[in-house]
Coordinates of C-alpha atoms in Angstrom, one line a residue:
X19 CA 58.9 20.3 3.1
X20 CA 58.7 16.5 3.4
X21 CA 55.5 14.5 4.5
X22 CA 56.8 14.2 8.1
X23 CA 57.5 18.7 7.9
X24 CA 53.7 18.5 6.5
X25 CA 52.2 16.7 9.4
X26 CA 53.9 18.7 11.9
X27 CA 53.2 22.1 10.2
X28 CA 49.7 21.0 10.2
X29 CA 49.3 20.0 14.0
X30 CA 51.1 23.4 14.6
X31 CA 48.4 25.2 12.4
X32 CA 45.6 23.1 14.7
X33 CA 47.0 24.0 17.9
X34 CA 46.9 28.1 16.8
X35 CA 43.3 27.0 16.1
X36 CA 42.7 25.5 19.3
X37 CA 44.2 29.0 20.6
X38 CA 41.6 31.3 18.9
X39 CA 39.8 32.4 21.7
X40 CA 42.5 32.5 23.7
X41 CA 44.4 35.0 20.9
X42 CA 40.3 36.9 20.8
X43 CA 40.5 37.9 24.5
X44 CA 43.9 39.0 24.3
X45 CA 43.0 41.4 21.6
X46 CA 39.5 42.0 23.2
X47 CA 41.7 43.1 26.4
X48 CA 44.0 45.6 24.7
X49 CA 40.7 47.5 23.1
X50 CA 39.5 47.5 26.1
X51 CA 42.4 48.9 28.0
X52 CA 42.6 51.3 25.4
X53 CA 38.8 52.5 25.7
X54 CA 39.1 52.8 29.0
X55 CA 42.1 55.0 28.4
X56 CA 40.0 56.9 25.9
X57 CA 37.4 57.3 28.4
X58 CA 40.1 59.0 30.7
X59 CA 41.1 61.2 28.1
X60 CA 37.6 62.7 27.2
X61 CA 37.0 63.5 31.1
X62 CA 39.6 65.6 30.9
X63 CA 39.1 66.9 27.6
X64 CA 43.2 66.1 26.7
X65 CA 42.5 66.1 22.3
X66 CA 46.5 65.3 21.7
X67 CA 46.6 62.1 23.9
X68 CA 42.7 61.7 22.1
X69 CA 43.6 61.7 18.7
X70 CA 46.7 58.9 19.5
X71 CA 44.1 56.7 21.4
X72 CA 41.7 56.8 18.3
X73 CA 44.6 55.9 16.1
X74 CA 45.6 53.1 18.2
X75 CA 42.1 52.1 18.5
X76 CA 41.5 52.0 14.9
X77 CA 44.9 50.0 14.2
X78 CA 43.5 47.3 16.5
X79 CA 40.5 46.9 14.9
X80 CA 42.0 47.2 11.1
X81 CA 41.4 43.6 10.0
X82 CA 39.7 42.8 12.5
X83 CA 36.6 44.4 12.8
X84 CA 36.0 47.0 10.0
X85 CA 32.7 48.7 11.6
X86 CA 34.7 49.5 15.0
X87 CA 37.4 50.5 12.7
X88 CA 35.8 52.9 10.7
X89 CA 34.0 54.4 13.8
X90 CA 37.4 55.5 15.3
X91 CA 39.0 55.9 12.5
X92 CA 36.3 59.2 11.8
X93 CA 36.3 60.1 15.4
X94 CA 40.2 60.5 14.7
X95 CA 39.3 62.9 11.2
X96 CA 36.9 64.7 13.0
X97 CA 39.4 65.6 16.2
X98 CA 42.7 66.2 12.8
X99 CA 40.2 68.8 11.6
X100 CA 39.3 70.3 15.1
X101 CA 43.1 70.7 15.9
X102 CA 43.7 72.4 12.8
X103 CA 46.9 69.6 12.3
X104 CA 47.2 69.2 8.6
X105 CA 49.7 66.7 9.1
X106 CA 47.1 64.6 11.0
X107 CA 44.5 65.5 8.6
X108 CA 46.3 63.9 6.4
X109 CA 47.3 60.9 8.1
X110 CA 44.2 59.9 9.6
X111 CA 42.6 60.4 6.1
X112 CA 45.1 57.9 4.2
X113 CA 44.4 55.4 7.2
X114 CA 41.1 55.6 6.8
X115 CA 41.2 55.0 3.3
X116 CA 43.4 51.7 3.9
X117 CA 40.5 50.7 6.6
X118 CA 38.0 51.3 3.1
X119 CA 40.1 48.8 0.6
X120 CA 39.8 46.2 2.8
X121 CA 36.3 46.3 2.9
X122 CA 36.5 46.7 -0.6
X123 CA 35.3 50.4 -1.0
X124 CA 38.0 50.8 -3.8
X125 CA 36.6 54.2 -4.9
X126 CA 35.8 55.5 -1.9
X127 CA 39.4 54.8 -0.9
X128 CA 41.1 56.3 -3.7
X129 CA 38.4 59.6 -3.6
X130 CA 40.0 60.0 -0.6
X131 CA 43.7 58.6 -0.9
X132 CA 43.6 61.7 -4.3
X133 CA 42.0 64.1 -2.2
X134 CA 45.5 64.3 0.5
X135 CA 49.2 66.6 -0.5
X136 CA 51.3 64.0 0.1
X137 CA 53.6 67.2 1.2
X138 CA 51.7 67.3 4.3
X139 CA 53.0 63.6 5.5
X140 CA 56.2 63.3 7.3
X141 CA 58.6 61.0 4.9
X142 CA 57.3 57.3 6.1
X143 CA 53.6 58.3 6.2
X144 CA 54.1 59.4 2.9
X145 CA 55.7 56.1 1.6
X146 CA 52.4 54.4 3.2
X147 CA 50.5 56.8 1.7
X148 CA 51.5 55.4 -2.0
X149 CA 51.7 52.4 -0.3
X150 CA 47.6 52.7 0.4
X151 CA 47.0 54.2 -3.4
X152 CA 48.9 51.1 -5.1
X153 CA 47.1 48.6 -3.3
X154 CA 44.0 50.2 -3.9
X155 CA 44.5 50.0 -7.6
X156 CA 45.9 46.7 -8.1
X157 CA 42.8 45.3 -5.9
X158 CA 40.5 47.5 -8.0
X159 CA 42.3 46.1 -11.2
X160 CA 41.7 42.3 -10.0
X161 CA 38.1 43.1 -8.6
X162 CA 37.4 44.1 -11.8
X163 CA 39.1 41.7 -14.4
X164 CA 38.3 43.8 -17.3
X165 CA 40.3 43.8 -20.1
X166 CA 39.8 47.8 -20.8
X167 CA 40.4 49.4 -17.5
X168 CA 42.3 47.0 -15.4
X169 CA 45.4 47.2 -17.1
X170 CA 45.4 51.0 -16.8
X171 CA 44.5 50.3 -13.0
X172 CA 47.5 48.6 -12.6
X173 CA 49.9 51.7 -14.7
X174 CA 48.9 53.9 -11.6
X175 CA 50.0 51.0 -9.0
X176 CA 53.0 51.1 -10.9
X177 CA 53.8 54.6 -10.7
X178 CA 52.7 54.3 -6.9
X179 CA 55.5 51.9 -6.8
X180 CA 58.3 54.2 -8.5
X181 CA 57.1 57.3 -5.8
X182 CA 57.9 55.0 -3.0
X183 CA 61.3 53.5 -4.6
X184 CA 62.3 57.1 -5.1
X185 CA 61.8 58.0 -0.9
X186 CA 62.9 54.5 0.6
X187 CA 65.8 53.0 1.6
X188 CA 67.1 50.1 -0.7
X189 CA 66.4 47.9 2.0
X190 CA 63.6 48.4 3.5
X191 CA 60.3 45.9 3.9
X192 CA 57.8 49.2 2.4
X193 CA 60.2 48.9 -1.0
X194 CA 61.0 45.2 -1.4
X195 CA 57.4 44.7 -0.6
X196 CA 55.7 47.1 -3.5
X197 CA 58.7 45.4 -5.9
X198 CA 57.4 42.0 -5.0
X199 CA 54.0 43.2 -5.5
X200 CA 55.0 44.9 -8.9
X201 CA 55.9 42.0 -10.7
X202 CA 53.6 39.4 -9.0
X203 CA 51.2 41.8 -10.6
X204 CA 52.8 41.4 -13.9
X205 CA 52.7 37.7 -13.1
X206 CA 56.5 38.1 -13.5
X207 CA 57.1 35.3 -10.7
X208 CA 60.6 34.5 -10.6
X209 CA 61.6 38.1 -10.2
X210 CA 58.8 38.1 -7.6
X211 CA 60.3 35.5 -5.6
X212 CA 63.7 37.2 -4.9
X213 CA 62.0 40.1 -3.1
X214 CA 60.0 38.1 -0.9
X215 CA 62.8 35.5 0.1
X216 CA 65.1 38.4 0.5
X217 CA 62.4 39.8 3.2
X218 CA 62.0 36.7 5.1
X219 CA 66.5 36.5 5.1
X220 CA 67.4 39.4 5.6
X221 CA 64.4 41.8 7.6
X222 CA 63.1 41.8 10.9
X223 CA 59.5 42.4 10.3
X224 CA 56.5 42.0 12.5
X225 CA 53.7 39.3 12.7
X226 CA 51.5 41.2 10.2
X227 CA 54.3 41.7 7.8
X228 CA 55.2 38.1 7.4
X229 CA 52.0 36.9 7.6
X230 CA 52.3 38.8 4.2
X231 CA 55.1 37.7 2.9
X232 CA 54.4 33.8 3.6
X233 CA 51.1 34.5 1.7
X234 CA 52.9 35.9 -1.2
X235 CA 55.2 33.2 -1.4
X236 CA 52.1 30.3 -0.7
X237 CA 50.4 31.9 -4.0
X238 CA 53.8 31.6 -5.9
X239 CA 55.1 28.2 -5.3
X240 CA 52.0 27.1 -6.0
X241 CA 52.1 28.6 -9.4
X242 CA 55.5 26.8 -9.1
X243 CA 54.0 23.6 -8.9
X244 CA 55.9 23.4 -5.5
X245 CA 52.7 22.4 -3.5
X246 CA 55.1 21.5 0.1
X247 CA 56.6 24.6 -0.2
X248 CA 53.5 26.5 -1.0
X249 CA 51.7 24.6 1.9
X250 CA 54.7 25.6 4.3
X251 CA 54.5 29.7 3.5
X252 CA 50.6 29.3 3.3
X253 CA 50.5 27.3 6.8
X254 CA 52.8 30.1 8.5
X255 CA 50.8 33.2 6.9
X256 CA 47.7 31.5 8.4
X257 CA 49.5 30.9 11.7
X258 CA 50.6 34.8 12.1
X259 CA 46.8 35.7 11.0
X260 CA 45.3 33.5 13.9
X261 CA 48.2 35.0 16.3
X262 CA 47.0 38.7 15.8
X263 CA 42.8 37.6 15.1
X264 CA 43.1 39.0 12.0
X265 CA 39.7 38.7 10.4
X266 CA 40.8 40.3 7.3
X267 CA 42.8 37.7 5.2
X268 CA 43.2 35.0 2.3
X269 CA 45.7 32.1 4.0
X270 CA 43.0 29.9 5.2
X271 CA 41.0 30.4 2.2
X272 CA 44.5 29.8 0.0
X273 CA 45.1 26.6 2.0
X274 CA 41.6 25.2 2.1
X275 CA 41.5 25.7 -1.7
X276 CA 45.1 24.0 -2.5
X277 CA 44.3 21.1 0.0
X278 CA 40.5 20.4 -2.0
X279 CA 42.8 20.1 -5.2
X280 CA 45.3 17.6 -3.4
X281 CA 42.3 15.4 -2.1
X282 CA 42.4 16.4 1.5
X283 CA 38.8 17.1 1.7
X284 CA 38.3 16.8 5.7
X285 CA 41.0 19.3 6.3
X286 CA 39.7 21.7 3.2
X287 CA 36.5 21.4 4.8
X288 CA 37.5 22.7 8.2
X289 CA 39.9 25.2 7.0
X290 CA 36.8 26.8 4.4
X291 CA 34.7 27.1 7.7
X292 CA 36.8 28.7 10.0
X293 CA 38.0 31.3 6.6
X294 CA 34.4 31.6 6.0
X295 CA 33.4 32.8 9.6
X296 CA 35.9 35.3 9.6
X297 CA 35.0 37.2 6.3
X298 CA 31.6 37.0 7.6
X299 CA 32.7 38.6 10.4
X300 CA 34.9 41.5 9.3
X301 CA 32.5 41.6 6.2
X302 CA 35.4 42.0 3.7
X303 CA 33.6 41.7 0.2
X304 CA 36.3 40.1 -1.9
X305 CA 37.2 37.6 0.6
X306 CA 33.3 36.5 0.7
X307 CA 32.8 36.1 -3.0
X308 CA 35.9 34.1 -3.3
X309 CA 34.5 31.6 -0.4
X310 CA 31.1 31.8 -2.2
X311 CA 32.5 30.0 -5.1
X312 CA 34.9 27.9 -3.2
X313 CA 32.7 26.6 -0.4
X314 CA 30.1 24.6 -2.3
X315 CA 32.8 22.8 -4.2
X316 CA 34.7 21.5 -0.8
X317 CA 30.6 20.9 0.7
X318 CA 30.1 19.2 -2.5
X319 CA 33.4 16.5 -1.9
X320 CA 32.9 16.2 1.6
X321 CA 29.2 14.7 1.1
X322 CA 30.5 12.4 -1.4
X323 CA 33.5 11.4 0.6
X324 CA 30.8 10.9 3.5
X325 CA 28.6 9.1 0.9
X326 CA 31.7 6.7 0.6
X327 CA 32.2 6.1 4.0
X328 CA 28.0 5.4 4.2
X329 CA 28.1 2.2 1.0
X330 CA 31.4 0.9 2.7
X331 CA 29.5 0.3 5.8
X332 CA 26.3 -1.1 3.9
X333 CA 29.0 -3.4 2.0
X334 CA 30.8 -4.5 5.7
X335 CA 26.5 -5.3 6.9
X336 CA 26.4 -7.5 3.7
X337 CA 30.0 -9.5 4.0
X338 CA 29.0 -10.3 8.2
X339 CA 24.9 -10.7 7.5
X340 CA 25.2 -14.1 9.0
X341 CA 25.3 -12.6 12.2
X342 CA 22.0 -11.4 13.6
X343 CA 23.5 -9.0 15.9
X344 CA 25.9 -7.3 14.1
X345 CA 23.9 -7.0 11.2
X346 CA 21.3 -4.9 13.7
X347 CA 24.1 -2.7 14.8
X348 CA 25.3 -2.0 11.6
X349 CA 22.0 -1.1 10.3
X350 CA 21.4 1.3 13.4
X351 CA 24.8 3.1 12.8
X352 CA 24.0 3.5 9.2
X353 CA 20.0 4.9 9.8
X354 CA 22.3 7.3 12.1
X355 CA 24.2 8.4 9.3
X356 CA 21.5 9.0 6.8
X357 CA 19.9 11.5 9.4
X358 CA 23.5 13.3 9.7
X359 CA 23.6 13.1 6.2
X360 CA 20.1 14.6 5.8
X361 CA 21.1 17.8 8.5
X362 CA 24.0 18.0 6.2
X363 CA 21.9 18.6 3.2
X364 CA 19.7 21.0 5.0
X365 CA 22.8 23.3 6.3
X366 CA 24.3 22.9 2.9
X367 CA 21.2 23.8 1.1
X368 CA 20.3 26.7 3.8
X369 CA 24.3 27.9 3.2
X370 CA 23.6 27.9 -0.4
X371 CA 21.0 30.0 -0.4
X372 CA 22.6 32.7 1.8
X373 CA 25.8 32.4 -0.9
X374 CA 23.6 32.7 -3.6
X375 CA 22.1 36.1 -2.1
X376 CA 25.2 37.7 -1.2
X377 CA 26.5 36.7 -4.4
X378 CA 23.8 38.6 -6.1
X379 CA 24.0 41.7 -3.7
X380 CA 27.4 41.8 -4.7
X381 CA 27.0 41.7 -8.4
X382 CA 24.4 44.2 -7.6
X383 CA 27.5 46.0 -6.2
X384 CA 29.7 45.6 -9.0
X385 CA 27.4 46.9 -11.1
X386 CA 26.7 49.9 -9.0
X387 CA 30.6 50.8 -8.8
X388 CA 31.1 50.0 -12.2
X389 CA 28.3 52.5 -13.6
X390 CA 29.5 55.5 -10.7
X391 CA 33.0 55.1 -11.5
X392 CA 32.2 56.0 -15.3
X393 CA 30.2 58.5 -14.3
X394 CA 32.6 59.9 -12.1
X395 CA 35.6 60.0 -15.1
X396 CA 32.8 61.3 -17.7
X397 CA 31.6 64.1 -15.6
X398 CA 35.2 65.2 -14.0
X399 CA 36.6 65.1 -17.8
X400 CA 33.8 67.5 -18.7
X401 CA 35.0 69.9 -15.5
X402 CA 38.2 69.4 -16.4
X403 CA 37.7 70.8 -19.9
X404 CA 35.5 73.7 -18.8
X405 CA 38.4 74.6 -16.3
X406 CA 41.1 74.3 -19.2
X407 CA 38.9 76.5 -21.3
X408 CA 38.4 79.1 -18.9
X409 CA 41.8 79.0 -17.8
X410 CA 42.9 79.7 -21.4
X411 CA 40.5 83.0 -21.7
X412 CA 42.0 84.2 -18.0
X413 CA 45.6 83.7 -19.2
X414 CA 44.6 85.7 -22.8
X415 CA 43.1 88.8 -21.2
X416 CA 46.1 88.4 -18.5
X417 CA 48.9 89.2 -21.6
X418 CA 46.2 92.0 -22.6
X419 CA 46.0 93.2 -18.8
X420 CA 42.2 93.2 -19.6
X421 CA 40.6 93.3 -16.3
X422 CA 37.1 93.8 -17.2
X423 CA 37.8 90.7 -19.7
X424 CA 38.6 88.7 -16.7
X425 CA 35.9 90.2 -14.2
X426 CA 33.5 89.0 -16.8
X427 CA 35.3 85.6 -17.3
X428 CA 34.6 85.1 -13.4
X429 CA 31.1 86.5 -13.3
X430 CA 30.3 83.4 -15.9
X431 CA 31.1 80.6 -13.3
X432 CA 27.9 80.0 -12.2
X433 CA 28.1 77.6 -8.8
X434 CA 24.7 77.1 -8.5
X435 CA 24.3 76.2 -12.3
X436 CA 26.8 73.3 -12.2
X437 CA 25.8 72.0 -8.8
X438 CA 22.4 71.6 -11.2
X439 CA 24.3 70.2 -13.5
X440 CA 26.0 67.9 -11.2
X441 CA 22.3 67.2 -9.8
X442 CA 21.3 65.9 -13.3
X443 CA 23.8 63.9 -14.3
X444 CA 23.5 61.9 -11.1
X445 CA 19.7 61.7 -11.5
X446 CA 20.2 60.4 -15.1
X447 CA 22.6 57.4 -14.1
X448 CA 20.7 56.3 -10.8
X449 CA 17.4 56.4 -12.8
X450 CA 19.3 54.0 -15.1
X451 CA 20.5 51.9 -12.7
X452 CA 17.2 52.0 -10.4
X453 CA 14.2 52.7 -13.1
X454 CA 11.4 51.7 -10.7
X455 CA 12.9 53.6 -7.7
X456 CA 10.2 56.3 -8.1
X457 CA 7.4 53.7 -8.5
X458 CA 8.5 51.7 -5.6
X459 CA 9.5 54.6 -3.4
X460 CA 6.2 56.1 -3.9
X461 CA 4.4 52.4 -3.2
X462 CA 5.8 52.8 0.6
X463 CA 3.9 56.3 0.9
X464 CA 0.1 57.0 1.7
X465 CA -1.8 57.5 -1.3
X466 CA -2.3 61.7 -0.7
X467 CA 2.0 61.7 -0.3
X468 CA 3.1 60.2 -3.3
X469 CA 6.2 62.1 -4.8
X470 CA 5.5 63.3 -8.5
X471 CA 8.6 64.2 -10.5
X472 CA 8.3 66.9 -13.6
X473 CA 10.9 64.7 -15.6
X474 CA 11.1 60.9 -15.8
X475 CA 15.2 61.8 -15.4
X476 CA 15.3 64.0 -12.6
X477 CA 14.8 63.2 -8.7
X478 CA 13.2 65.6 -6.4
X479 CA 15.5 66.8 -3.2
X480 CA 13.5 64.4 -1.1
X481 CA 14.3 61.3 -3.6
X482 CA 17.4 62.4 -4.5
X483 CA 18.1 62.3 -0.3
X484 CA 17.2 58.4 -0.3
X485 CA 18.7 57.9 -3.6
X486 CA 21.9 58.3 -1.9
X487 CA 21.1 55.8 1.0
X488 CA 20.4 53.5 -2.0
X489 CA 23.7 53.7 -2.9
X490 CA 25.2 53.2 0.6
X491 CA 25.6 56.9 1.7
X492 CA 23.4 56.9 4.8
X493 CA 25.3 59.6 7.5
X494 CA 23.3 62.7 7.5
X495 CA 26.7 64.6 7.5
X496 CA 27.5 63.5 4.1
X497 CA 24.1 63.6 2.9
X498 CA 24.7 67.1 3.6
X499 CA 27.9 67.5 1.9
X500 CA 26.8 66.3 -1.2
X501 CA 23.7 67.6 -1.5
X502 CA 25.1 71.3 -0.7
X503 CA 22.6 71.2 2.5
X504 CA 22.5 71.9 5.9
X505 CA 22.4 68.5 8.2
X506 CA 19.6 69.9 9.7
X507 CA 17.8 70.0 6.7
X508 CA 18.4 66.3 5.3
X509 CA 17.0 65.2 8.8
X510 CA 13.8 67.6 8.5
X511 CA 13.3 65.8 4.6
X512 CA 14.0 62.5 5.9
X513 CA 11.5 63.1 8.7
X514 CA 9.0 64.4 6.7
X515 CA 9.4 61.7 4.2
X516 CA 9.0 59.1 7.2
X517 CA 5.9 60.1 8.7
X518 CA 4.2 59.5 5.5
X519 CA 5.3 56.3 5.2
X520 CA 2.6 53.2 5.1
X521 CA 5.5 51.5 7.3
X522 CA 6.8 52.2 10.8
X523 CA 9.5 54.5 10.0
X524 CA 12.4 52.5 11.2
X525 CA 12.0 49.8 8.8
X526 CA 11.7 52.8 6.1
X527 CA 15.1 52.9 4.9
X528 CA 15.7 49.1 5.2
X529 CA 12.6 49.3 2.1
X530 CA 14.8 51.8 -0.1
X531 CA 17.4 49.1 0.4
X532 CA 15.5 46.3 -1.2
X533 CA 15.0 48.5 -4.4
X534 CA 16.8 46.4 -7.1
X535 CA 19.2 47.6 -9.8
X536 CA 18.3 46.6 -12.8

């Protein structure tokens, strides 16, 4: 891509800009026609044509809007499960886990990716399926950068990878894709390359596809010290993102970044902004932390660059200050750009501090996922154990045909006991992420209500309900699940627990979530 390609690429890119809202109201008019169809189909109570609408609904909002998403991407579960379909049980789960990685909810996602028989997809939902799981594990794998679990992270993806090259065609986009993605993983570039130029030449693929693709290939000729070419596939990536207002994505962010390297600080600038307003709007966690650190750093160059611009004029008032009048122009224009300057300084500094707070919410987040997830392979390694065990003793008194050896086998699983169990161990590792959350729980209560616990390591049901919500589980429904209750019951303990409060009780759980991790 020549200099004269570069300028033209980039007045392209600025007239899909210029297009935004236009691209917003077309995609604000399709959800809309498909509400109102939704609407229809609730009146007269047709679930089928329901359950399609959802789905469509929740496509339309993937990468765009992730609340809206996950709204209708549940609505869809709950109808799977009330049509007794288990194939769109298990489609609409694995979607919904897809909808969860990109808000970065990497274990959520693969809870629930883990938790579907990939027997119950038809063939392609099934390659989308592993699809879904080796994404999820490659993102978890970078979100992470550790040196102990990330390379095992990226194993799994792998064998994700070798389930879908076993069920696709040779050419298809879903297996030159996740072969692209294997070895760009393995940082194996010029094997990576082939895949995706052989998409772009010889597949027809949609807007979202190739706005993968050229994204992909942006990252790898820049690793190629190609910076036209990576400019080119960034530019077009970026282009096919604005077409479909996906909200969801790195290309601006890629450009913005490779542009601030190259000097171009005013476009870098105005790129960063527009990349910046559209993680903030989806809310996509990974995207945001990777603007956090890039942002300052493009804010930073363009106040010097305006500082620049500010001496030059002072210099061009000093080489003309035999003229009265100009000298007194020159001096206004400049007093003009010191208070434009000083605004700057104030958004920047303002902007700062909101980066620096999400930046600490999300290490508070890391940290958080970080201790659960070992919690979660420590405990199900224990239950896994106790189930090998047990399934030993069954099989013995099976070759003995010892019934009453069995009956007694069974009689020792006690549900209740590890439910306890399970109760502890998740008392023990939020106490040690949240020490004070008694103390400060029990600081929003009237004096005569305070909560007193038997052990320093174990939460009462009423604390163990907002302990929970601490941790980002706040439907009642869930609550529920977990907690082996009825939903009735979590919203009589929440209830109770709210009209003791010192605080009006909708402000109540915004409190719990201002308890910091230590």
């Amino acid at each position: 891509m020549i200099a004269n390609d570069a300028d033209s690429m980039f007045t392209l890119l600025d007239e899909h800009i210029a297009k935004r809202n236009d691209y917003l109201l077309a995609k604000k008019a399709a959800i809309e026609k498909l509400t109102q169809s939704v609407a229809s189909a609730e009146t007269n109570d047709n679930e089928v044509l329901l359950y399609f609408l959802y789905s469509e609904l929740a496509t339309e909002y993937d990468a765009y809007n992730y609340d809206s998403a996950l709204v209708y991407a549940k609505k869809r579960i709950k109808l799977a499960y009330k049509l007794k379909d288990k194939t769109k049980i298990a489609f609409a789960n694995s979607e919904t886990a897809n909808t969860l990685i990109r808000r970065g909810h990497y274990k959520e996602a693969i809870d629930s990716l883990l938790s579907i028989k990939s027997s119950d997809l038809p063939p392609d939902k099934r390659i989308k399926h592993y699809g879904f799981l080796a994404r999820a594990y490659y993102e978890l794998a970078d979100y992470n950068r550790d040196r102990y679990f990330s390379p095992g992270y990226r194993k799994v993806a792998e064998s994700y990878i070798d389930s879908i090259k076993i069920q696709s065609n040779e050419n298809s986009f879903q297996l030159l894709w996740f072969e692209g993605l294997k070895f760009l993983a393995r940082y194996d570039l010029n094997k990576a390359v082939v895949y995706y130029e052989r998409i772009l030449e010889d597949i027809k693929i949609n807007l979202r596809q190739k706005a993968g693709v050229h994204s992909a290939l942006g990252y790898i000729y820049r690793e190629f010290k190609q910076p036209e070419k990576a400019k080119y596939h960034t530019i077009n990536s970026a282009i096919c993102d604005l077409m479909l207002s996906t909200k969801e994505s790195m290309a601006l962010t890629s450009l913005a970044e490779q542009l601030y390297y190259e000097g171009d600080i005013k476009r870098a600038y105005k790129y960063i902004l527009i990349a910046k307003e559209d993680a903030d709007f989806y809310g996509a966690k990974l995207r945001q932390l990777t603007i956090s650190v890039l942002l300052p750093q493009i804010e930073a160059a363009q106040l010097n660059l305006l500082e620049k611009k500010r001496r030059l004029m002072f210099q061009s008032i000093l080489v003309i200050g035999l003229i009265a009048l100009i000298i007194t122009t020159l001096a206004f224009i400049s007093f003009l750009q010191l208070k434009r300057l000083r605004r700057a300084r104030k958004v920047i500094l303002h902007t700062n501090s909101e980066l620096t707070d999400l930046t600490d919410k999300l290490r508070e987040a890391n940290k958080i996922k970080t201790e659960y997830i070992g919690y979660y392979f420590n405990f199900s390694t224990q239950y896994i154990d106790k189930l090998e065990g047990l399934t030993k003793v069954i099989n013995s008194f099976l070759l003995n045909r010892n019934l009453d050896g069995i009956e007694r086998a069974v009689k020792n699983i006690n549900p209740k006991q590890e439910r306890e169990k399970l109760f502890k161990n998740f008392d023990e590792y939020f106490l040690h992420i949240f020490p004070e959350f008694v103390v400060k729980f029990n600081q929003l209560l009237e004096p005569d209500a305070q909560i007193e616990t038997t052990d320093n390591k174990q939460l009462t049901n009423d604390l163990r309900i907002f302990a929970l919500i601490r941790l980002g589980v706040k439907d009642n429904e869930n609550i529920a699940k977990i907690l082996g209750f009825s939903v009735n019951t979590v919203y009589t303990y929440k209830t109770k627990i709210k009209k003791k409060a010192i605080i009006p009780s909708n402000e109540f759980e915004e409190k719990i979530m201002e308890i910091k991790a230590v």
